[in-house]
Amino acid sequence: RSKKNKTHIFLPHLVASMEDVEETYIMVKPDGVQRGLVGEMISRFEKKGFKLTGLKLFQCPQELAEEHYKDLKSKSFFPKLISYITSGPVVCMAWEGVGVVASARKLIGATNPLQAEPGTIRGDLAVQTGRNVIHGSDSPDNGKREIALWFKEGEVCQWTSAQASWLME
Ligand code: ADP
């Protein structure tokens, strides 16, 4: 077999599954960074088989936190939430994969860590809603919106994972 044929052997499978591919915005919150849990959280998404397309440590300005959580503006905890999210650096991530939005929410677990199942990120690593260590987009549309909000053009990287054909049939 020629070298050229080998590099193209799995391409039809990848093309066939492209339409189901989603993207989601995942963020390690300041408590997760301070507690040294960044690697642990990234590892869970990597091991599951999702593809990292954006990653940065970032001090979130007040206006961006307010824009990100604008749907919660009327809630009594909103000021506390904004000061929490801006209290230290966060780790911004874009992840890509088939069904990644709902699957990431399952990996993350319930908003209240005491109600989150053991085995989930919040279930294993957190105790309070106001310190629940991680964010994940709740819909494919919000995934796109939030990635555009938190990343500048050129910061999200498209690449082909060498694992793809071993993860997807
Ligand atoms: P999720 O992050 O699970 O999608 P929500 O969108 O309902 O949850 O809320 C966004 C974030 O606001 C939560 O992750 C949490 O940090 C904070 N939050 C929600 N409810 C409360 C609350 N009752 N008290 C303090 N913080 C809250």
Coordinates of N, CA and C and ligand atoms in Angstrom, one line a residue:
R1 N 0.8 -1.2 0.0 CA 0.0 0.0 0.0 C 0.9 1.3 0.0
S2 N 0.5 2.2 -0.8 CA 1.3 3.4 -0.9 C 1.1 4.3 0.4
K3 N 2.0 5.1 0.7 CA 1.9 6.0 1.9 C 0.6 6.9 1.7
K4 N 0.4 7.3 0.5 CA -0.8 8.2 0.3 C -2.1 7.6 0.7
N5 N -2.3 6.3 0.3 CA -3.5 5.6 0.6 C -3.7 5.4 2.1
K6 N -2.6 5.1 2.8 CA -2.7 4.9 4.2 C -3.2 6.1 5.0
T7 N -2.8 7.3 4.6 CA -3.2 8.5 5.3 C -4.7 8.8 5.1
H8 N -5.2 8.2 4.0 CA -6.6 8.6 3.7 C -7.6 7.4 4.1
I9 N -7.1 6.4 4.7 CA -7.9 5.2 4.8 C -9.2 5.3 5.6
F10 N -9.2 6.2 6.7 CA -10.4 6.3 7.5 C -11.2 7.6 7.2
L11 N -10.8 8.4 6.2 CA -11.5 9.6 6.0 C -13.0 9.5 5.7
P12 N -13.5 8.5 4.9 CA -14.9 8.5 4.7 C -15.7 8.4 6.0
H13 N -15.2 7.7 7.0 CA -15.9 7.6 8.3 C -16.0 9.0 8.9
L14 N -14.9 9.8 8.9 CA -14.9 11.1 9.5 C -15.9 12.0 8.9
V15 N -15.9 12.0 7.6 CA -16.8 12.9 6.8 C -18.2 12.6 7.1
A16 N -18.5 11.3 7.2 CA -19.9 10.8 7.4 C -20.4 11.3 8.8
S17 N -19.6 11.5 9.8 CA -20.1 11.8 11.1 C -20.0 13.3 11.4
M18 N -19.5 14.1 10.4 CA -19.3 15.5 10.7 C -20.6 16.3 11.0
E19 N -21.7 15.9 10.4 CA -22.9 16.6 10.7 C -23.4 16.5 12.1
D20 N -23.0 15.5 12.9 CA -23.4 15.3 14.3 C -22.5 16.0 15.2
V21 N -21.4 16.6 14.7 CA -20.4 17.2 15.6 C -20.9 18.5 16.2
E22 N -20.8 18.6 17.5 CA -21.2 19.9 18.2 C -20.0 20.5 18.9
E23 N -20.2 21.7 19.4 CA -19.1 22.3 20.2 C -19.7 22.9 21.5
T24 N -19.0 22.8 22.5 CA -19.5 23.4 23.8 C -18.4 24.2 24.5
Y25 N -18.8 25.1 25.3 CA -17.9 26.0 26.1 C -17.9 25.4 27.5
I26 N -16.7 25.0 27.9 CA -16.4 24.5 29.3 C -15.5 25.5 30.0
M27 N -15.8 25.8 31.2 CA -14.9 26.7 31.9 C -14.6 26.2 33.4
V28 N -13.3 26.1 33.7 CA -13.0 25.8 35.1 C -13.1 27.2 35.8
K29 N -14.0 27.2 36.8 CA -14.2 28.4 37.6 C -13.0 28.7 38.5
P30 N -13.0 30.0 39.1 CA -11.8 30.3 39.9 C -11.5 29.4 41.1
D31 N -12.5 28.8 41.7 CA -12.3 27.8 42.8 C -11.6 26.6 42.2
G32 N -11.9 26.1 41.0 CA -11.3 25.0 40.4 C -9.8 25.2 40.1
V33 N -9.5 26.5 39.7 CA -8.1 26.8 39.4 C -7.3 26.9 40.7
Q34 N -7.9 27.6 41.7 CA -7.2 27.8 43.0 C -7.0 26.4 43.7
R35 N -7.9 25.5 43.5 CA -7.8 24.2 44.2 C -6.9 23.2 43.5
G36 N -6.4 23.6 42.3 CA -5.5 22.7 41.6 C -6.2 21.6 40.9
L37 N -7.4 21.8 40.4 CA -8.2 20.8 39.8 C -8.3 20.9 38.3
V38 N -7.5 21.8 37.7 CA -7.6 22.0 36.2 C -7.3 20.8 35.5
G39 N -6.1 20.1 35.8 CA -5.7 18.9 35.1 C -6.7 17.8 35.2
E40 N -7.2 17.6 36.4 CA -8.2 16.6 36.6 C -9.5 16.8 35.8
M41 N -9.9 18.0 35.7 CA -11.1 18.3 34.9 C -10.9 18.1 33.4
I42 N -9.7 18.7 32.9 CA -9.4 18.5 31.5 C -9.3 17.0 31.1
S43 N -8.7 16.3 32.0 CA -8.5 14.9 31.8 C -9.8 14.1 31.6
R44 N -10.8 14.5 32.3 CA -12.1 13.7 32.2 C -12.7 13.9 30.8
F45 N -12.6 15.1 30.2 CA -13.1 15.3 28.8 C -12.2 14.6 27.8
E46 N -10.9 14.7 28.0 CA -10.0 14.0 27.1 C -10.2 12.5 27.1
K47 N -10.3 11.9 28.3 CA -10.5 10.5 28.4 C -11.8 10.0 27.8
K48 N -12.8 10.8 27.9 CA -14.1 10.5 27.3 C -14.0 10.3 25.8
G49 N -13.1 11.2 25.2 CA -12.9 11.1 23.8 C -13.3 12.4 23.0
F50 N -13.5 13.5 23.8 CA -13.8 14.7 23.1 C -12.5 15.4 22.7
K51 N -12.7 16.4 21.8 CA -11.5 17.0 21.2 C -11.4 18.5 21.7
L52 N -10.3 18.8 22.3 CA -10.0 20.2 22.8 C -9.7 21.1 21.6
T53 N -10.4 22.2 21.4 CA -10.1 23.1 20.3 C -9.8 24.5 20.7
G54 N -9.9 24.7 22.1 CA -9.6 26.1 22.6 C -9.2 25.9 24.1
L55 N -8.2 26.7 24.5 CA -7.8 26.6 25.9 C -7.0 27.8 26.3
K56 N -7.4 28.5 27.4 CA -6.6 29.6 27.9 C -6.9 29.9 29.4
L57 N -5.9 30.3 30.1 CA -6.1 30.9 31.4 C -6.4 32.4 31.3
F58 N -7.5 32.8 32.0 CA -8.0 34.2 31.7 C -8.6 34.8 32.9
Q59 N -8.3 36.1 33.1 CA -8.9 36.8 34.2 C -10.1 37.5 33.6
C60 N -11.3 37.1 34.0 CA -12.6 37.5 33.4 C -12.9 38.9 33.9
P61 N -13.1 39.9 32.9 CA -13.6 41.2 33.4 C -15.1 41.1 33.8
Q62 N -15.5 42.1 34.6 CA -16.9 42.1 35.1 C -17.9 42.1 34.0
E63 N -17.7 42.9 32.9 CA -18.7 43.0 31.8 C -18.9 41.7 31.1
L64 N -17.8 40.9 30.9 CA -17.9 39.7 30.3 C -18.7 38.7 31.1
A65 N -18.4 38.7 32.4 CA -19.2 37.8 33.4 C -20.7 38.1 33.3
E66 N -21.0 39.4 33.3 CA -22.4 39.8 33.3 C -23.1 39.4 32.0
E67 N -22.3 39.5 30.8 CA -22.9 39.1 29.5 C -23.1 37.6 29.5
H68 N -22.1 36.9 30.0 CA -22.2 35.4 30.0 C -23.4 34.9 30.8
Y69 N -23.6 35.5 31.9 CA -24.7 35.1 32.8 C -26.0 36.0 32.7
K70 N -26.2 36.7 31.6 CA -27.2 37.7 31.5 C -28.6 37.1 31.8
D71 N -28.8 35.8 31.5 CA -30.2 35.2 31.7 C -30.5 35.1 33.2
L72 N -29.4 35.2 34.1 CA -29.6 35.1 35.5 C -29.6 36.5 36.2
K73 N -29.7 37.5 35.4 CA -29.6 38.9 36.0 C -30.6 39.2 37.1
S74 N -31.8 38.6 36.9 CA -32.8 39.0 37.9 C -32.7 38.1 39.2
K75 N -31.8 37.2 39.2 CA -31.7 36.3 40.4 C -31.0 37.0 41.6
S76 N -31.4 36.7 42.8 CA -30.8 37.3 44.0 C -29.3 37.0 44.1
F77 N -28.9 35.9 43.6 CA -27.5 35.5 43.8 C -26.6 36.1 42.6
F78 N -27.2 36.9 41.7 CA -26.4 37.4 40.6 C -25.2 38.2 41.0
P79 N -25.2 39.1 41.9 CA -24.0 39.9 42.2 C -22.9 39.0 42.8
K80 N -23.4 38.0 43.7 CA -22.4 37.0 44.2 C -21.8 36.2 43.1
L81 N -22.6 35.8 42.2 CA -22.1 35.0 41.1 C -21.0 35.7 40.2
I82 N -21.3 37.0 40.0 CA -20.3 37.8 39.2 C -19.0 38.0 40.0
S83 N -19.1 38.2 41.3 CA -17.9 38.4 42.0 C -17.1 37.1 42.1
Y84 N -17.8 36.0 42.2 CA -17.2 34.6 42.2 C -16.4 34.4 40.9
I85 N -17.1 34.6 39.8 CA -16.5 34.3 38.5 C -15.3 35.2 38.2
T86 N -15.3 36.4 38.7 CA -14.2 37.4 38.5 C -13.2 37.4 39.6
S87 N -13.3 36.5 40.6 CA -12.5 36.5 41.8 C -11.0 36.0 41.5
G88 N -10.8 35.4 40.4 CA -9.5 34.9 40.0 C -9.5 34.3 38.6
P89 N -8.4 33.9 38.1 CA -8.4 33.4 36.7 C -9.3 32.1 36.5
V90 N -9.9 32.0 35.4 CA -10.6 30.9 35.0 C -9.9 30.2 33.8
V91 N -10.2 28.9 33.5 CA -9.7 28.3 32.4 C -10.8 28.1 31.4
C92 N -10.7 28.8 30.2 CA -11.7 28.7 29.2 C -11.3 27.6 28.2
M93 N -12.4 26.8 27.9 CA -12.1 25.7 26.9 C -13.2 25.6 25.9
A94 N -12.9 25.2 24.7 CA -13.8 24.8 23.7 C -13.6 23.3 23.4
W95 N -14.6 22.5 23.5 CA -14.5 21.1 23.2 C -15.5 20.7 22.1
E96 N -15.1 19.8 21.3 CA -15.8 19.4 20.1 C -16.1 17.9 20.1
G97 N -17.2 17.5 19.6 CA -17.5 16.0 19.5 C -19.0 15.7 19.2
V98 N -19.3 14.5 18.9 CA -20.6 14.1 18.7 C -21.3 14.1 20.0
G99 N -22.4 14.8 20.1 CA -23.2 14.9 21.4 C -22.5 15.5 22.6
V100 N -21.5 16.3 22.3 CA -20.6 16.8 23.4 C -21.4 17.7 24.3
V101 N -22.4 18.5 23.9 CA -23.1 19.4 24.8 C -23.8 18.7 25.9
A102 N -24.7 17.7 25.6 CA -25.4 17.0 26.6 C -24.5 16.1 27.4
S103 N -23.5 15.5 26.8 CA -22.6 14.6 27.4 C -21.7 15.3 28.5
A104 N -21.3 16.5 28.1 CA -20.5 17.3 29.0 C -21.3 17.7 30.3
R105 N -22.6 18.0 30.1 CA -23.4 18.3 31.2 C -23.6 17.1 32.1
K106 N -23.6 15.9 31.5 CA -23.7 14.7 32.4 C -22.4 14.5 33.1
L107 N -21.3 14.7 32.4 CA -19.9 14.6 33.1 C -19.8 15.6 34.2
I108 N -20.4 16.8 34.0 CA -20.3 17.8 35.0 C -21.2 17.5 36.3
G109 N -22.4 17.1 36.0 CA -23.3 16.8 37.1 C -24.2 18.0 37.5
A110 N -25.1 17.8 38.4 CA -26.1 18.8 38.8 C -25.5 20.0 39.3
T111 N -26.2 21.2 39.2 CA -25.7 22.5 39.6 C -25.3 22.5 41.1
N112 N -26.2 21.9 41.9 CA -25.8 21.7 43.4 C -25.0 20.5 43.6
P113 N -23.7 20.7 43.9 CA -22.8 19.5 44.0 C -23.2 18.5 45.0
L114 N -24.0 18.8 46.0 CA -24.5 17.8 47.0 C -25.5 16.9 46.3
Q115 N -26.1 17.4 45.2 CA -27.1 16.6 44.5 C -26.5 15.9 43.3
A116 N -25.3 16.3 42.9 CA -24.6 15.7 41.8 C -24.2 14.3 42.1
E117 N -24.4 13.4 41.1 CA -24.0 12.0 41.3 C -22.5 11.8 41.5
P118 N -22.1 10.9 42.4 CA -20.7 10.5 42.5 C -20.3 10.0 41.1
G119 N -19.1 10.4 40.8 CA -18.6 10.0 39.4 C -18.6 11.2 38.5
T120 N -19.5 12.2 38.8 CA -19.5 13.4 38.0 C -18.4 14.4 38.6
I121 N -18.1 15.4 37.8 CA -17.1 16.4 38.3 C -17.5 17.1 39.6
R122 N -18.7 17.6 39.5 CA -19.2 18.3 40.7 C -19.5 17.3 41.9
G123 N -20.0 16.2 41.6 CA -20.3 15.1 42.6 C -19.0 14.7 43.3
D124 N -17.9 14.7 42.6 CA -16.7 14.2 43.2 C -15.8 15.3 43.8
L125 N -16.0 16.6 43.3 CA -15.0 17.6 43.6 C -15.5 18.8 44.3
A126 N -16.8 18.9 44.5 CA -17.4 20.2 45.1 C -18.5 19.9 46.1
V127 N -18.8 20.9 46.9 CA -19.9 20.8 47.8 C -21.0 21.8 47.7
Q128 N -20.7 23.0 47.2 CA -21.7 24.1 47.3 C -22.0 24.6 45.9
T129 N -23.3 25.0 45.7 CA -23.7 25.6 44.4 C -22.9 26.8 44.0
G130 N -22.6 27.6 45.0 CA -21.8 28.9 44.8 C -20.3 28.6 44.6
R131 N -19.9 27.4 44.7 CA -18.5 27.0 44.5 C -18.4 25.7 43.7
N132 N -19.1 25.7 42.6 CA -19.3 24.4 41.9 C -18.3 24.1 40.8
V133 N -17.2 24.7 40.8 CA -15.9 24.5 40.1 C -15.9 24.5 38.5
I134 N -17.1 24.4 37.9 CA -17.0 24.2 36.4 C -18.3 24.7 35.8
H135 N -18.2 25.2 34.6 CA -19.4 25.6 33.8 C -19.4 24.8 32.5
G136 N -20.6 24.4 32.0 CA -20.7 23.8 30.7 C -22.0 24.3 30.0
S137 N -21.9 24.7 28.7 CA -23.0 25.2 27.9 C -24.2 24.2 28.0
D138 N -25.5 24.8 28.1 CA -26.7 24.0 28.2 C -27.4 23.7 26.9
S139 N -26.9 24.2 25.8 CA -27.5 23.8 24.5 C -26.4 24.1 23.4
P140 N -26.6 23.4 22.2 CA -25.6 23.7 21.1 C -25.6 25.1 20.7
D141 N -26.7 25.8 20.7 CA -26.7 27.2 20.4 C -25.9 28.1 21.4
N142 N -26.1 27.7 22.7 CA -25.3 28.4 23.7 C -23.8 28.1 23.6
G143 N -23.5 26.8 23.2 CA -22.1 26.5 23.0 C -21.5 27.4 22.0
K144 N -22.1 27.6 20.9 CA -21.6 28.5 19.9 C -21.5 29.9 20.4
R145 N -22.5 30.4 21.0 CA -22.6 31.8 21.5 C -21.5 32.0 22.6
E146 N -21.3 31.1 23.5 CA -20.3 31.2 24.5 C -18.9 31.1 24.0
I147 N -18.6 30.2 23.1 CA -17.3 30.2 22.5 C -16.9 31.5 21.8
A148 N -17.9 32.0 21.1 CA -17.7 33.3 20.4 C -17.5 34.5 21.4
L149 N -18.1 34.3 22.6 CA -18.0 35.4 23.6 C -16.6 35.3 24.3
W150 N -16.1 34.1 24.6 CA -14.9 34.0 25.4 C -13.6 33.9 24.6
F151 N -13.7 33.5 23.4 CA -12.5 33.4 22.5 C -12.5 34.4 21.4
K152 N -11.3 34.9 21.2 CA -11.1 35.8 20.0 C -10.9 35.0 18.8
E153 N -11.1 35.6 17.6 CA -10.9 34.9 16.4 C -9.4 34.4 16.3
G154 N -9.2 33.2 15.9 CA -7.9 32.6 15.8 C -7.4 31.8 17.1
E155 N -8.2 32.0 18.2 CA -7.9 31.3 19.4 C -8.4 29.9 19.4
V156 N -9.4 29.6 18.6 CA -10.0 28.3 18.5 C -9.3 27.6 17.3
C157 N -8.9 26.4 17.6 CA -8.0 25.7 16.6 C -8.7 24.4 16.0
Q158 N -8.9 24.4 14.7 CA -9.4 23.2 14.1 C -8.3 22.2 13.8
W159 N -8.4 21.0 14.2 CA -7.4 20.0 13.9 C -8.1 18.6 13.9
T160 N -7.4 17.7 13.2 CA -7.9 16.3 13.1 C -7.1 15.4 14.1
S161 N -7.9 14.8 15.0 CA -7.3 13.9 16.0 C -6.9 12.6 15.4
A162 N -5.7 12.1 15.8 CA -5.3 10.8 15.3 C -6.1 9.7 15.9
Q163 N -6.9 10.0 17.0 CA -7.7 9.0 17.7 C -9.1 8.8 17.0
A164 N -9.4 9.7 16.1 CA -10.8 9.8 15.6 C -11.4 8.4 15.1
S165 N -10.6 7.7 14.3 CA -11.1 6.4 13.8 C -11.2 5.3 14.8
W166 N -10.6 5.5 16.0 CA -10.7 4.5 17.1 C -11.8 4.9 18.1
L167 N -12.4 6.1 17.9 CA -13.5 6.5 18.8 C -14.8 6.4 18.1
M168 N -14.8 6.6 16.8 CA -16.1 6.6 16.0 C -16.0 5.6 14.9
E169 N -17.1 4.9 14.7 CA -17.1 3.9 13.6 C -17.7 4.5 12.3
Ligands
ADP1 P1 -25.4 25.4 35.6 O1 -24.1 26.1 35.9 O2 -25.5 24.0 36.3 O3 -25.9 25.5 34.2 P2 -27.3 27.6 36.3 O4 -27.2 28.0 34.8 O5 -28.7 27.4 36.9 O6 -26.5 26.2 36.5 O7 -26.5 28.7 37.2 C1 -25.3 29.2 36.7 C2 -24.4 29.3 37.9 O8 -24.9 30.2 38.9 C3 -24.2 28.0 38.7 O9 -23.3 27.0 38.1 C4 -23.7 28.5 40.1 O10 -22.3 28.8 40.0 C5 -24.5 29.8 40.2 N1 -25.8 29.6 40.9 C6 -26.9 29.0 40.5 N2 -27.8 29.0 41.5 C7 -27.3 29.5 42.6 C8 -27.7 29.8 43.9 N3 -28.9 29.5 44.3 N4 -26.8 30.4 44.8 C9 -25.5 30.7 44.4 N5 -25.1 30.5 43.1 C10 -25.9 29.9 42.2

